[in-house]
Coordinates of C-alpha atoms and ligand atoms in Angstrom, one line a residue:
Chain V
X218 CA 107.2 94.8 112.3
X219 CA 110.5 96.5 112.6
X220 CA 111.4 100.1 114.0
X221 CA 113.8 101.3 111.2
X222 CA 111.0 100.3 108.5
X223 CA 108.1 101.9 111.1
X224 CA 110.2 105.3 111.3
X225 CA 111.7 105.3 107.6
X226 CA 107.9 105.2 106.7
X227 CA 106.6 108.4 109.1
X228 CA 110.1 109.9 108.1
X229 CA 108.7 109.5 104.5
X230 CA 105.2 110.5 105.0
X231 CA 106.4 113.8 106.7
X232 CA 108.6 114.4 103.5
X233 CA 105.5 114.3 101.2
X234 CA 103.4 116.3 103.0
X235 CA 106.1 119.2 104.0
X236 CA 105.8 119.5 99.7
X237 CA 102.6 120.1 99.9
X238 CA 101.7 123.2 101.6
X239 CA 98.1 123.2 100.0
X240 CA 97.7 120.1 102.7
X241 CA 99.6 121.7 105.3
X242 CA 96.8 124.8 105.0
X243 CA 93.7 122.2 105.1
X244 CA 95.5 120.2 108.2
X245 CA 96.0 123.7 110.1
X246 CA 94.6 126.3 108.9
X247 CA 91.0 124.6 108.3
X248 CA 89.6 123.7 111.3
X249 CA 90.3 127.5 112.8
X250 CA 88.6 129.1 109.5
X251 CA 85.2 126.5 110.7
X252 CA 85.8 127.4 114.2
X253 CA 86.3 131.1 113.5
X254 CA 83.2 131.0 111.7
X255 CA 81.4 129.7 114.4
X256 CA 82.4 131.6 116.9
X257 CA 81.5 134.7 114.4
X258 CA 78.2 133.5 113.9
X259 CA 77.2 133.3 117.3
X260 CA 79.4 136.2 118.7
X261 CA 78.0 137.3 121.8
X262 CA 76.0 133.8 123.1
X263 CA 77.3 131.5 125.2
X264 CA 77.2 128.9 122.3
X265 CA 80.8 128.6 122.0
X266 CA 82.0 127.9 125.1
X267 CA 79.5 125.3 125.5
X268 CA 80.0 123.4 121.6
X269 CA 83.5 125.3 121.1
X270 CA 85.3 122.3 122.6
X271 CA 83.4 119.7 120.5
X272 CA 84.7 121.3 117.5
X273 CA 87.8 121.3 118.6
X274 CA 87.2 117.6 118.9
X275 CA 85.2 117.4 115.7
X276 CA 87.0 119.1 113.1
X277 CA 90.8 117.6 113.1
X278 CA 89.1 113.9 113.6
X279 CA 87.3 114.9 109.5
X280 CA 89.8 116.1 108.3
X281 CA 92.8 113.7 109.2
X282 CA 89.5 111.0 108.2
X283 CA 90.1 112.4 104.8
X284 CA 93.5 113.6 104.6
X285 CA 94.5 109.9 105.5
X286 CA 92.2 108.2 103.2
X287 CA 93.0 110.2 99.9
X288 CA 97.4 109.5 100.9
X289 CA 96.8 106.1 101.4
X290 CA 94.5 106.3 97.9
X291 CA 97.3 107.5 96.3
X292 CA 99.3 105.1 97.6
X293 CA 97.4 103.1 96.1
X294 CA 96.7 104.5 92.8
X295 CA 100.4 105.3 92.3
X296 CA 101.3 101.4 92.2
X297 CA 103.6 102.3 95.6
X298 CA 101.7 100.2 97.9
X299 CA 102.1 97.3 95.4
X300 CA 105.6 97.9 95.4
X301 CA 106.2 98.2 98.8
X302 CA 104.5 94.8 99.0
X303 CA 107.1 93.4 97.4
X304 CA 109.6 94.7 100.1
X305 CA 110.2 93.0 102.9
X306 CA 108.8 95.8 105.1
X307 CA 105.8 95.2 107.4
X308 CA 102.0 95.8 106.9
X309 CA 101.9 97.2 110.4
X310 CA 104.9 99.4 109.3
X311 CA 103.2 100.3 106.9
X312 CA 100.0 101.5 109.0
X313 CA 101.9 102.3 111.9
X314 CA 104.4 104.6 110.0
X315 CA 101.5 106.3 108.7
X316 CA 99.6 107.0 112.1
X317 CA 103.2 108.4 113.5
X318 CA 103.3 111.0 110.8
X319 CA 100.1 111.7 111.0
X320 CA 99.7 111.6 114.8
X321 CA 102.8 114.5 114.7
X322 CA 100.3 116.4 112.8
X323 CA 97.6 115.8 114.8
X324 CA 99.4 116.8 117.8
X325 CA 100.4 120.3 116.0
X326 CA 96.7 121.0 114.6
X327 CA 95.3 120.7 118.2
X328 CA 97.4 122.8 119.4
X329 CA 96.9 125.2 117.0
X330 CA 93.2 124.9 117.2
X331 CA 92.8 125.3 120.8
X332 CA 95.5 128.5 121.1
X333 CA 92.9 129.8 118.4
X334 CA 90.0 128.7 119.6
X335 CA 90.8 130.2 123.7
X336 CA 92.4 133.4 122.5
X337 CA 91.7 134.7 119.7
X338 CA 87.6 133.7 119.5
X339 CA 87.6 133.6 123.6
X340 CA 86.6 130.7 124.0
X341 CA 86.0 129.8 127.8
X342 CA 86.2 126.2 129.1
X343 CA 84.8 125.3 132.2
X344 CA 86.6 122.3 133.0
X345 CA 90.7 121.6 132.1
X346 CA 91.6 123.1 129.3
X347 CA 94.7 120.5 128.8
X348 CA 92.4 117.5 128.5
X349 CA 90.5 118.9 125.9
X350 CA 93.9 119.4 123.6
X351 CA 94.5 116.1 124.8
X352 CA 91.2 114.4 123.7
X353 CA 91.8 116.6 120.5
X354 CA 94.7 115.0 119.7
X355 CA 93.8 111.4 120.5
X356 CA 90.5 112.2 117.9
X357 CA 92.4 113.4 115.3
X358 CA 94.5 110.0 115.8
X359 CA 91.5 108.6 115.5
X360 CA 90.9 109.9 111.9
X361 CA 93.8 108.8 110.5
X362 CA 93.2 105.3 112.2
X363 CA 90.0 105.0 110.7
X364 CA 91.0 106.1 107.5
X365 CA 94.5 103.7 107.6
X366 CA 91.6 100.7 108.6
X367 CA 89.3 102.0 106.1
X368 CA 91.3 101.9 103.3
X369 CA 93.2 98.5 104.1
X370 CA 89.6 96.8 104.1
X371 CA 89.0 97.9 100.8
X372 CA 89.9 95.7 98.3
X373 CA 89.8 98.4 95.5
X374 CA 90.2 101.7 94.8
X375 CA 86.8 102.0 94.2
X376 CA 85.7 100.4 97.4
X377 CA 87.9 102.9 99.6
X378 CA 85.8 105.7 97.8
X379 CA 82.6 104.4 99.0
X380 CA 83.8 103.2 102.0
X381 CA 84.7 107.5 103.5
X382 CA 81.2 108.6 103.8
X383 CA 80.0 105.2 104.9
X384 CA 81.9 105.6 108.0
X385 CA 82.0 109.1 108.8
X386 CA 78.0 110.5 108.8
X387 CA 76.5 107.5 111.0
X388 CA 79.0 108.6 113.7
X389 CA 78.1 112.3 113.0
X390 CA 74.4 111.7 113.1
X391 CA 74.5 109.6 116.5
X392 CA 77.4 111.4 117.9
X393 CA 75.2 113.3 120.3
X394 CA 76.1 116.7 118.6
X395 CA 73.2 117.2 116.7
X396 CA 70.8 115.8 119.6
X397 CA 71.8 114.5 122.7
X398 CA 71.9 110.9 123.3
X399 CA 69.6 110.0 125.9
X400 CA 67.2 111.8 123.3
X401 CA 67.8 109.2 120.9
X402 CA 65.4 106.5 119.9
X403 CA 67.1 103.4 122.0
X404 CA 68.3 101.7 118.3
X405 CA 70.3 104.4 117.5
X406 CA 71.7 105.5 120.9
X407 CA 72.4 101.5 121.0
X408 CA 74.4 102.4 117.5
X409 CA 76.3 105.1 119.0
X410 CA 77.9 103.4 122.0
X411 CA 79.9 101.2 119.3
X412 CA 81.2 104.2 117.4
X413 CA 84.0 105.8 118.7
X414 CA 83.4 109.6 117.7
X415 CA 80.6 109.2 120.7
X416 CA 83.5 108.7 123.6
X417 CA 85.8 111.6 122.3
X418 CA 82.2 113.7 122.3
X419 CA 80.8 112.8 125.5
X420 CA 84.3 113.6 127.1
X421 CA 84.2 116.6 125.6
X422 CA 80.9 117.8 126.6
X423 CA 81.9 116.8 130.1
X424 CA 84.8 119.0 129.8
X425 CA 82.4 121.7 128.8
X426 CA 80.5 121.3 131.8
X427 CA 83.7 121.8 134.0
X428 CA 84.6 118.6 134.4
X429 CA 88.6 117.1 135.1
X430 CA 90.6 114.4 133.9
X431 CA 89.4 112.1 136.3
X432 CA 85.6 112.1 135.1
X433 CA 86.6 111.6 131.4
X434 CA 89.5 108.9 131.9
X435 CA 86.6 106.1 131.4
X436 CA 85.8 107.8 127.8
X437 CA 89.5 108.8 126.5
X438 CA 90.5 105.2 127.4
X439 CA 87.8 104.0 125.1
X440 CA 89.1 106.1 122.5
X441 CA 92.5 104.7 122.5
X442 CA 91.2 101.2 122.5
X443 CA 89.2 102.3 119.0
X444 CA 92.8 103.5 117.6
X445 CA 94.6 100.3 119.0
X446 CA 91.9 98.3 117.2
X447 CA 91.5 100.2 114.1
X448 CA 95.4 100.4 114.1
X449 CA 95.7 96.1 114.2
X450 CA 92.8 95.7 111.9
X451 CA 94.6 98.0 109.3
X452 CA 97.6 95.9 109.5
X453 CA 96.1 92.6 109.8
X454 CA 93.3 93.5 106.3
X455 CA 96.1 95.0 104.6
X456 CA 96.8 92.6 102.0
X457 CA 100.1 91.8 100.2
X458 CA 98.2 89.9 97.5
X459 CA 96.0 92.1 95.4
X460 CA 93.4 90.8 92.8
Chain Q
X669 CA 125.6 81.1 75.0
X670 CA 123.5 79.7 77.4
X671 CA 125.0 79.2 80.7
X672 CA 123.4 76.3 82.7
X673 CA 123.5 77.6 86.1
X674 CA 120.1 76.9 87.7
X675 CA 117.0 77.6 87.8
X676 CA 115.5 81.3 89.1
X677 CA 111.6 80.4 88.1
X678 CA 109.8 77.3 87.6
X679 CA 106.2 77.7 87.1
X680 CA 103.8 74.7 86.4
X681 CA 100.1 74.3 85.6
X682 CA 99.7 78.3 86.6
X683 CA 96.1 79.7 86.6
X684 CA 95.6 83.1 87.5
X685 CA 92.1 84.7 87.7
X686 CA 91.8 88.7 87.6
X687 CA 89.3 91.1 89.3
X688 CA 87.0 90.2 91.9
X689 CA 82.8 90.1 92.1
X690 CA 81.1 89.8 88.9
X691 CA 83.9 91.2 87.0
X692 CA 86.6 88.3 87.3
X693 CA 88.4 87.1 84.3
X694 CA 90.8 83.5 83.7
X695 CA 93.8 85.3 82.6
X696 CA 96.3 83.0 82.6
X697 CA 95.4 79.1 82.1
X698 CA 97.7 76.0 82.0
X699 CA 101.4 77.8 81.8
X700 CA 104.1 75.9 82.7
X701 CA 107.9 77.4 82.0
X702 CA 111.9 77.4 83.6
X703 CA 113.4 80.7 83.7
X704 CA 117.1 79.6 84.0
X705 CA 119.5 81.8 86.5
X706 CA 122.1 84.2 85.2
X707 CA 120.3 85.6 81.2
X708 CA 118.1 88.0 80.3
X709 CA 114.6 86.1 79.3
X710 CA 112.1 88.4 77.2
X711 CA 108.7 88.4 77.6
X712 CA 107.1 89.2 74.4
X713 CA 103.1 89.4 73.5
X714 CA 100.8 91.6 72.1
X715 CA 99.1 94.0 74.7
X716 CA 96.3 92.1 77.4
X717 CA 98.3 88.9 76.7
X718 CA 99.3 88.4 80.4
X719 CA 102.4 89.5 80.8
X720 CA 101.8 91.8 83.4
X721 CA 99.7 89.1 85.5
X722 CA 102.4 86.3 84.4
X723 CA 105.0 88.8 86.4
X724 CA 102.5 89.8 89.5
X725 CA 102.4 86.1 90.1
X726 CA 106.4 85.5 90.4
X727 CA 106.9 88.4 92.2
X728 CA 103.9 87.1 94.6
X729 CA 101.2 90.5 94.7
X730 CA 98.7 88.4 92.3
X731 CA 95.9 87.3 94.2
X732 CA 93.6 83.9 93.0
X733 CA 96.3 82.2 91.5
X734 CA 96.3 78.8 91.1
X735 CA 99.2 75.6 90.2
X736 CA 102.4 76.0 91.5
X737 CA 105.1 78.9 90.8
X738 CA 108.7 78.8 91.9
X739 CA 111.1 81.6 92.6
X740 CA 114.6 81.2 93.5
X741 CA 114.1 77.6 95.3
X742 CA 111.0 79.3 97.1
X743 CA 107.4 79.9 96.9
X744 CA 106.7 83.2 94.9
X745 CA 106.2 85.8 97.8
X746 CA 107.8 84.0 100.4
X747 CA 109.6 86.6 102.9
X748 CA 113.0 85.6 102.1
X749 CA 112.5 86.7 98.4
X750 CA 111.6 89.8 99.3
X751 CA 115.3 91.4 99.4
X752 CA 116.2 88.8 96.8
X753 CA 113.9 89.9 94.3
X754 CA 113.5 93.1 92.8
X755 CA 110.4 94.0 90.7
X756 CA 109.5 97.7 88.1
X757 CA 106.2 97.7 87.3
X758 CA 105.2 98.9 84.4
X759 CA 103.6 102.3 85.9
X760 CA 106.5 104.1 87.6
X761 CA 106.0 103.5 90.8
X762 CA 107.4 106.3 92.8
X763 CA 106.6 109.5 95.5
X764 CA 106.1 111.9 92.9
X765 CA 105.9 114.5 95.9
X766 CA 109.6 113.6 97.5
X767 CA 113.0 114.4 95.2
X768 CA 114.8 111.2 93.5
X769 CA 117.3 110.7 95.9
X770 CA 114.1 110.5 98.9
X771 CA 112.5 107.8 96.8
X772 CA 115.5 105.6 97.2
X773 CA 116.7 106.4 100.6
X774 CA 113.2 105.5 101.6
X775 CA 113.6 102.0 100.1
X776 CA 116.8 101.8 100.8
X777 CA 116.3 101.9 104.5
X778 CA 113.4 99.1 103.9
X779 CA 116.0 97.1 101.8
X780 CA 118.6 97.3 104.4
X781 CA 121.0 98.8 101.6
X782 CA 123.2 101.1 102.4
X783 CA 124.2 105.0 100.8
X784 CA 126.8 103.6 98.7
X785 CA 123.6 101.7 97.2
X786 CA 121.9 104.6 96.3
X787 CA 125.1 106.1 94.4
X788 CA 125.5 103.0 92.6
X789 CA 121.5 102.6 91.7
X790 CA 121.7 106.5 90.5
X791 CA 124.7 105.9 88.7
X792 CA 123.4 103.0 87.2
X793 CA 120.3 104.6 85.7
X794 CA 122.0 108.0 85.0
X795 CA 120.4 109.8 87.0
X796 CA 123.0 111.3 89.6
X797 CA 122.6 115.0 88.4
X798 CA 118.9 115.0 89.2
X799 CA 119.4 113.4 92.6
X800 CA 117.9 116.0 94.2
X801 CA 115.2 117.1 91.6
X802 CA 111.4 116.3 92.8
X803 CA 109.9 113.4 90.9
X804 CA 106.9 114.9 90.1
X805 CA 109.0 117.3 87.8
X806 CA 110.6 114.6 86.1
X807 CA 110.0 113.5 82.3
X808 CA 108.0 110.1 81.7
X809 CA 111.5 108.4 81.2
X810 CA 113.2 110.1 84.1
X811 CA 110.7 108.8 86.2
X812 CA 110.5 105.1 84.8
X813 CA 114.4 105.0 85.6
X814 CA 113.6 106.4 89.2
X815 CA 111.1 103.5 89.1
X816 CA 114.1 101.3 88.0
X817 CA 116.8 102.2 90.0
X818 CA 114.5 101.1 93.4
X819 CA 114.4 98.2 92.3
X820 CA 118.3 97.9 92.1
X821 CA 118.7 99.1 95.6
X822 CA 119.5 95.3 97.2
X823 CA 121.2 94.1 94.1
X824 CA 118.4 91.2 94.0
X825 CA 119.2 88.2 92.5
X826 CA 115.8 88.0 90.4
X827 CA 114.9 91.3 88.3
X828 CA 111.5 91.3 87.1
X829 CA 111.2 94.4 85.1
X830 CA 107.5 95.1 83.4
X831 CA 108.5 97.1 79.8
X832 CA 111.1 99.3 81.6
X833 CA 112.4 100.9 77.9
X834 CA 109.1 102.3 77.0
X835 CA 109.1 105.7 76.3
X836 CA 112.8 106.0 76.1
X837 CA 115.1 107.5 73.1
X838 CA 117.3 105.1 71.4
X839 CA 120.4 106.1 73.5
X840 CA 119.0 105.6 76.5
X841 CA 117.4 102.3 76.0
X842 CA 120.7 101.0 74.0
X843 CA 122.4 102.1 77.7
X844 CA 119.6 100.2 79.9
X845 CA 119.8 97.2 78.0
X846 CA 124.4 97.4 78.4
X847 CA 123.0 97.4 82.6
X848 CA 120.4 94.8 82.3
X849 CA 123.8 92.7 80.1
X850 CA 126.0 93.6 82.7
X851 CA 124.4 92.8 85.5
X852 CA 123.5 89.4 83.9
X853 CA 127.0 88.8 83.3
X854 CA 127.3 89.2 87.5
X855 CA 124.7 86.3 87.7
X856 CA 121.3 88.3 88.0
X857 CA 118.7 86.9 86.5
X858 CA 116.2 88.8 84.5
X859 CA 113.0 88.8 83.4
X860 CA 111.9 91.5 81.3
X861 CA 108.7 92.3 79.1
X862 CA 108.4 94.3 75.9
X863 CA 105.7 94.4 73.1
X864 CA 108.7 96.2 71.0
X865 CA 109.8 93.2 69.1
X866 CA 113.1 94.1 68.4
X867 CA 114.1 94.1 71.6
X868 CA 114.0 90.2 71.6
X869 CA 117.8 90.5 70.2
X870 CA 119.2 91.6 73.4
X871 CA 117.2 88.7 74.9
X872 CA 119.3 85.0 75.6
X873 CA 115.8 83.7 75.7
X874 CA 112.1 84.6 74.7
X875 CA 109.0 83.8 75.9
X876 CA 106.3 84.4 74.0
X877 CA 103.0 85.1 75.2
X878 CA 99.4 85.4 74.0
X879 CA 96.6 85.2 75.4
X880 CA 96.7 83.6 79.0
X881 CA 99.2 81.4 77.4
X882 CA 102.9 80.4 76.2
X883 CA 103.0 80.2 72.5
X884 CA 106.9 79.3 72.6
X885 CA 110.0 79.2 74.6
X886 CA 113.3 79.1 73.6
X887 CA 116.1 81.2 72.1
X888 CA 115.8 83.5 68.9
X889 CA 117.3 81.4 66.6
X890 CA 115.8 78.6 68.1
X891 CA 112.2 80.0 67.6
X892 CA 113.9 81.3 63.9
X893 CA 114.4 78.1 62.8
X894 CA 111.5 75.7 64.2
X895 CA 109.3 78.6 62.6
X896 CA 111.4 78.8 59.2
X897 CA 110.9 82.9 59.1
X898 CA 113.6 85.6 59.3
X899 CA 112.4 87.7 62.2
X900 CA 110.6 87.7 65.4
X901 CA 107.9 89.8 64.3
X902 CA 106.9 86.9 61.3
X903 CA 108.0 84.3 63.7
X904 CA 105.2 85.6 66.6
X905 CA 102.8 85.6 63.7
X906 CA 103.4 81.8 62.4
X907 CA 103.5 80.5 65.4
X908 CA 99.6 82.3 65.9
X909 CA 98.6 81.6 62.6
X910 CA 100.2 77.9 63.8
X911 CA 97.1 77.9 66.5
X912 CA 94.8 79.2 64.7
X913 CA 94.0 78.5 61.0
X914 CA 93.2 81.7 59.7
X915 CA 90.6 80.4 57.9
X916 CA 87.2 80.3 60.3
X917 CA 89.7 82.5 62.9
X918 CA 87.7 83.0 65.8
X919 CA 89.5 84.6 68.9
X920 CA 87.3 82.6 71.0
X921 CA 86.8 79.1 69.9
X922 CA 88.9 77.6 72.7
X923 CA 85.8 78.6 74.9
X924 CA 83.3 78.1 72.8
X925 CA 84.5 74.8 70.2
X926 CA 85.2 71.7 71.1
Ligands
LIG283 N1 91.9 93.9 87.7 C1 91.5 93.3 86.6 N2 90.3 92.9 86.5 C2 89.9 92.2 85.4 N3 90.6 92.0 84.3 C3 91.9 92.4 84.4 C4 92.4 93.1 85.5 N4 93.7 93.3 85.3 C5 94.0 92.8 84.1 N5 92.9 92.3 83.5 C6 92.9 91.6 82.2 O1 93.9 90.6 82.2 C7 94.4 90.5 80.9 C8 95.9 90.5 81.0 O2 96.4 91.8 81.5 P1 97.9 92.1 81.6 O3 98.0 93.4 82.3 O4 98.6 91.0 82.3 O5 98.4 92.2 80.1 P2 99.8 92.7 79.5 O6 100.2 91.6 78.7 O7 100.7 93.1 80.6 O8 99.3 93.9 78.6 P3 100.2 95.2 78.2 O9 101.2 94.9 77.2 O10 99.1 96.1 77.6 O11 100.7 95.8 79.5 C9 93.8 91.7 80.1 O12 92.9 91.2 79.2 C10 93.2 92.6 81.1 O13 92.1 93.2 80.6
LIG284 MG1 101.5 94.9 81.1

């Protein structure tokens, strides 16, 4: 791994997708139209302050999922990534470069999200209001990590395809937004403590509840071990040789 | 003509198997052949023949490939050839969504080449006016010389070049194959595949290919002469017809006979 190859490949990344503002509205302007939505639907409950920061946790982690899987398809499908094989930069660059970009992004839509979210639908935390952008950001890293790691384990075009839903709705189901997890029969809750939308979700439901940084520091360190590890097993399955 | 310099690819008993699961194919089988350093070596043969394969196994992206292929003193893909060898596929291969001149600062900074680099690669492929024009905009041919002008970057000492003159007009492929001469002349070596026959007489040597295999090696004339015919074109077909009998012709006997 080198730096100059790490940064020339975010620097890159950044270039392709400041061309395309039809991604630049789906990374921003997305997840505050769902929000918006939300907080229309229920106007007048307390339903948003107690989910509102769960979406803001929810939605950037989909969408850099699939914003990240369909560049790095492309990468693919262009004959790039076989180029760049051939080059004597890094796999990890290659991931890593990626997740910079992306993380910038990621950093940017959270912000974004929660400004919207806490002043224009109202939205009222109980607990700190900067960890939640915090574990905003770190999930939305988490989407592109998982979507860098998902695509480098697939061996084919094809196989990244089937490999998107495969690992985003089992983490949705068991996340403990649609039923909380002590609810859970014990086989899925068992399922849910090794996916890591869980931990960004459980922080974020403590956060609800008014809770600081100190009572969620357990949970947002798990979530940075999932994007150190889906980080390293991106580079390490990425494979120069291709059949 | 031929200058005896060395050796830029050996490659002996090469098998190469394509596709994975149920769907894999042997592509390539038994291929042995020297590329020498310093010309410009065709690789002719009809569409599926393996050229494509032969060239993702020197440059060192083919997976499942088996026997032993030798690039520049090294193992094909080994690190150090990655400056040292510089590879078009037959796709452009380029950022459609970033202009020309992004494309190869990108790889530039990869390459460790410098701006001057990038002038000279733009230069090269005439393409300085559009420098700053976005690549998704470009023609077919604009973008194949994009595609080609990456792979100048590092000035490598190996060129593999998948049919880099398709879909170009006369003048421009006439000007393309002057660079690919020129750059010969300054010791690159070349490897460069075409199913336009003609092209075989800006070639110092030919390879020709069909079917997972080499049908023959040598230079023009030489492959003139051993086959008694006055062009390529009837040449590729004696040296078929050479294989196979035409009477009882069947496209898969070497499976299926013997
Ligand atoms: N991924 C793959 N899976 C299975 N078979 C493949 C795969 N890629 C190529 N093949 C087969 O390998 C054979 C050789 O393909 P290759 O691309 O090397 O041919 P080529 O000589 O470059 O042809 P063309 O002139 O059309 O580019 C073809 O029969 C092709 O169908
Ligand atoms: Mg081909």
């Amino acid at each position: 791994m080198n730096p100059t190859s790490t940064l020339a490949t975010a620097g890159r990344v950044l270039r392709q997708i400041r061309n395309d503002p039809r991604t630049i509205g789906i990374l921003i302007a997305l997840p505050c139209v769902l929000v918006g939505l939300v907080a229309w639907m229920f106007d007048g409950t307390p339903v948003l302050d107690q989910f509102g920061p769960l979406l803001v946790g929810l939605f950037p982690l989909i969408v850099m999922f699939l914003v990240t899987s369909v560049a790095t398809l492309r990468e693919r499908q262009s004959g790039t990534l076989e180029r760049l094989m051939t080059t004597p930069v890094g796999k990890a660059d290659v991931v890593v470069g990626y997740a910079l970009a992306f993380g910038a992004i990621a950093v940017l839509q959270a912000c974004v999200l929660a400004a919207f979210t806490v002043w224009v639908c109202g939205m009222d935390v109980a607990g700190e209001l900067w960890v939640v952008l915090l574990v905003a950001v770190l999930d939305a890293v988490l989407g592109t990590a998982l979507g860098l790691a998902a695509s480098a384990v697939a061996r084919t075009e094809f196989q990244a395809v089937q490999l998107m839903p495969v690992i985003i709705f089992p983490q949705l189901i068991t996340c403990g937004l649609l039923m909380p997890r002590d609810a859970m029969p014990a086989a899925l809750e068992a399922v849910s403590r090794v996916l890591p939308l869980t931990y960004g979700m459980e922080a974020l439901q403590d956060l609800a509840a008014g809770a600081g940084f100190a009572e969620v520091r357990g949970a947002i360190g798990v979530v940075v071990l999932f994007i150190v590890g889906a980080l390293v097993l991106g580079a390490t399955t990425l494979r120069r040789r291709t059949p | 003509m031929r200058k005896t310099s060395g050796t830029a690819v050996r490659i002996s008993g090469l098998g190469v198997v394509r596709g994975s699961g149920r769907r894999r194919v042997e592509v390539i089988r038994g291929l042995d052949v020297v590329v020498p350093s310093g010309e410009v070596v065709g690789l002719l043969g009809p569409s599926g023949s393996g050229k494509t394969t032969l060239m993702r196994a020197v440059v060192g992206v083919q997976d499942n490939v088996t026997g032993l292929v030798e690039v520049l003193g090294r193992p094909a893909g080994h690190p150090s050839l990655r400056r040292r060898v510089g590879y078009v596929t037959q796709a452009p291969s380029v950022y459609a969504d970033i202009s020309v001149v992004e494309n190869l600062r990108y790889f530039a900074r990869l390459l460790g080449a410098s701006e001057d680099d990038v002038v000279r690669s733009l230069a090269d492929v005439d393409l300085t006016p559009l420098a700053d024009r976005r690549v998704g905009v470009l023609s077919g041919g604009e973008r194949s010389r994009v595609s080609l002008a990456l792979a100048l970057l590092a000035s490598p000492e190996l060129l593999v070049l998948d049919e880099p003159t398709v879909g170009l007009d006369p003048v421009l492929r006439r000007d393309l194959w002057a660079l690919f001469r020129r750059l010969a002349d300054r010791g690159t070596s070349l490897l460069v595949s075409s199913h336009v026959m003609d092209e075989a007489l800006r070639c110092d040597r030919l390879l020709l290919m069909r079917d997972g295999h080499l049908l023959a090696d040598g230079t023009l004339a030489e492959l003139l002469a051993r086959t008694g015919t006055a062009d390529i074109e009837a040449a590729f077909l004696a040296l078929v017809e050479d294989e196979h009998p035409p009477v009882g012709d069947d496209p898969h006997d070497e499976e299926t006979g013997r």
